């Protein structure tokens, strides 16, 4: 096999694995979020106002 073909296969494999991991993590994140009723959410927003859009901590994982 040529080097270009090997690199292309490697890139495709990485992208496929990355997409699969992202899909799994999004499912895990969704399952870890607690269910909040509409009334509870309104109460939370009334007490604490709107959340700031500033990220407190960012974690980047490279595969």
PDB file of C-alpha atoms in Angstrom:
ATOM      1  CA  UNK A   1       0.000   0.000   0.000  1.00  0.00           C
ATOM      2  CA  UNK A   2       1.122   3.517  -0.616  1.00  0.00           C
ATOM      3  CA  UNK A   3       1.753   5.944   2.200  1.00  0.00           C
ATOM      4  CA  UNK A   4      -1.025   8.266   1.024  1.00  0.00           C
ATOM      5  CA  UNK A   5      -3.555   5.437   1.089  1.00  0.00           C
ATOM      6  CA  UNK A   6      -2.453   4.378   4.576  1.00  0.00           C
ATOM      7  CA  UNK A   7      -2.791   7.947   5.822  1.00  0.00           C
ATOM      8  CA  UNK A   8      -6.240   8.248   4.274  1.00  0.00           C
ATOM      9  CA  UNK A   9      -7.398   4.993   5.902  1.00  0.00           C
ATOM     10  CA  UNK A  10      -5.935   6.110   9.240  1.00  0.00           C
ATOM     11  CA  UNK A  11      -7.747   9.462   8.989  1.00  0.00           C
ATOM     12  CA  UNK A  12     -11.059   7.790   8.143  1.00  0.00           C
ATOM     13  CA  UNK A  13     -10.671   5.369  11.051  1.00  0.00           C
ATOM     14  CA  UNK A  14      -9.883   8.204  13.482  1.00  0.00           C
ATOM     15  CA  UNK A  15     -12.893  10.205  12.328  1.00  0.00           C
ATOM     16  CA  UNK A  16     -15.175   7.186  12.656  1.00  0.00           C
ATOM     17  CA  UNK A  17     -13.934   6.394  16.152  1.00  0.00           C
ATOM     18  CA  UNK A  18     -14.202  10.052  17.195  1.00  0.00           C
ATOM     19  CA  UNK A  19     -17.816  10.237  15.989  1.00  0.00           C
ATOM     20  CA  UNK A  20     -18.709   6.998  17.772  1.00  0.00           C
ATOM     21  CA  UNK A  21     -17.149   8.192  21.030  1.00  0.00           C
ATOM     22  CA  UNK A  22     -18.953  11.549  20.771  1.00  0.00           C
ATOM     23  CA  UNK A  23     -22.264   9.746  20.263  1.00  0.00           C
ATOM     24  CA  UNK A  24     -21.658   7.510  23.282  1.00  0.00           C
ATOM     25  CA  UNK A  25     -20.611  10.414  25.503  1.00  0.00           C
ATOM     26  CA  UNK A  26     -23.657  12.453  24.522  1.00  0.00           C
ATOM     27  CA  UNK A  27     -25.871   9.525  25.539  1.00  0.00           C
ATOM     28  CA  UNK A  28     -24.022   9.158  28.832  1.00  0.00           C
ATOM     29  CA  UNK A  29     -24.283  12.900  29.535  1.00  0.00           C
ATOM     30  CA  UNK A  30     -28.014  12.841  28.807  1.00  0.00           C
ATOM     31  CA  UNK A  31     -28.561   9.887  31.132  1.00  0.00           C
ATOM     32  CA  UNK A  32     -26.682  11.616  33.958  1.00  0.00           C
ATOM     33  CA  UNK A  33     -28.791  14.770  33.823  1.00  0.00           C
ATOM     34  CA  UNK A  34     -31.604  14.719  36.357  1.00  0.00           C
ATOM     35  CA  UNK A  35     -35.141  15.136  35.115  1.00  0.00           C
ATOM     36  CA  UNK A  36     -36.588  18.487  36.206  1.00  0.00           C
ATOM     37  CA  UNK A  37     -40.257  19.352  35.948  1.00  0.00           C
ATOM     38  CA  UNK A  38     -41.333  22.607  34.342  1.00  0.00           C
ATOM     39  CA  UNK A  39     -42.459  23.975  37.709  1.00  0.00           C
ATOM     40  CA  UNK A  40     -39.104  23.135  39.311  1.00  0.00           C
ATOM     41  CA  UNK A  41     -37.242  24.761  36.419  1.00  0.00           C
ATOM     42  CA  UNK A  42     -39.291  27.947  36.763  1.00  0.00           C
ATOM     43  CA  UNK A  43     -38.551  27.999  40.495  1.00  0.00           C
ATOM     44  CA  UNK A  44     -34.819  27.543  39.854  1.00  0.00           C
ATOM     45  CA  UNK A  45     -34.802  30.353  37.288  1.00  0.00           C
ATOM     46  CA  UNK A  46     -36.706  32.612  39.663  1.00  0.00           C
ATOM     47  CA  UNK A  47     -34.248  31.966  42.501  1.00  0.00           C
ATOM     48  CA  UNK A  48     -30.991  32.076  40.562  1.00  0.00           C
ATOM     49  CA  UNK A  49     -31.844  34.117  37.449  1.00  0.00           C
ATOM     50  CA  UNK A  50     -30.441  33.115  34.074  1.00  0.00           C
ATOM     51  CA  UNK A  51     -27.147  31.227  33.989  1.00  0.00           C
ATOM     52  CA  UNK A  52     -24.096  32.993  32.652  1.00  0.00           C
ATOM     53  CA  UNK A  53     -22.733  31.698  29.373  1.00  0.00           C
ATOM     54  CA  UNK A  54     -19.197  31.540  30.754  1.00  0.00           C
ATOM     55  CA  UNK A  55     -17.716  28.068  30.940  1.00  0.00           C
ATOM     56  CA  UNK A  56     -16.313  27.242  34.341  1.00  0.00           C
ATOM     57  CA  UNK A  57     -14.194  24.318  33.214  1.00  0.00           C
ATOM     58  CA  UNK A  58     -13.471  22.937  29.783  1.00  0.00           C
ATOM     59  CA  UNK A  59     -12.099  19.462  29.233  1.00  0.00           C
ATOM     60  CA  UNK A  60     -10.785  18.520  25.794  1.00  0.00           C
ATOM     61  CA  UNK A  61     -10.040  14.896  24.972  1.00  0.00           C
ATOM     62  CA  UNK A  62      -8.061  14.021  21.861  1.00  0.00           C
ATOM     63  CA  UNK A  63      -8.216  10.479  20.571  1.00  0.00           C
TER      64      UNK A  63
END
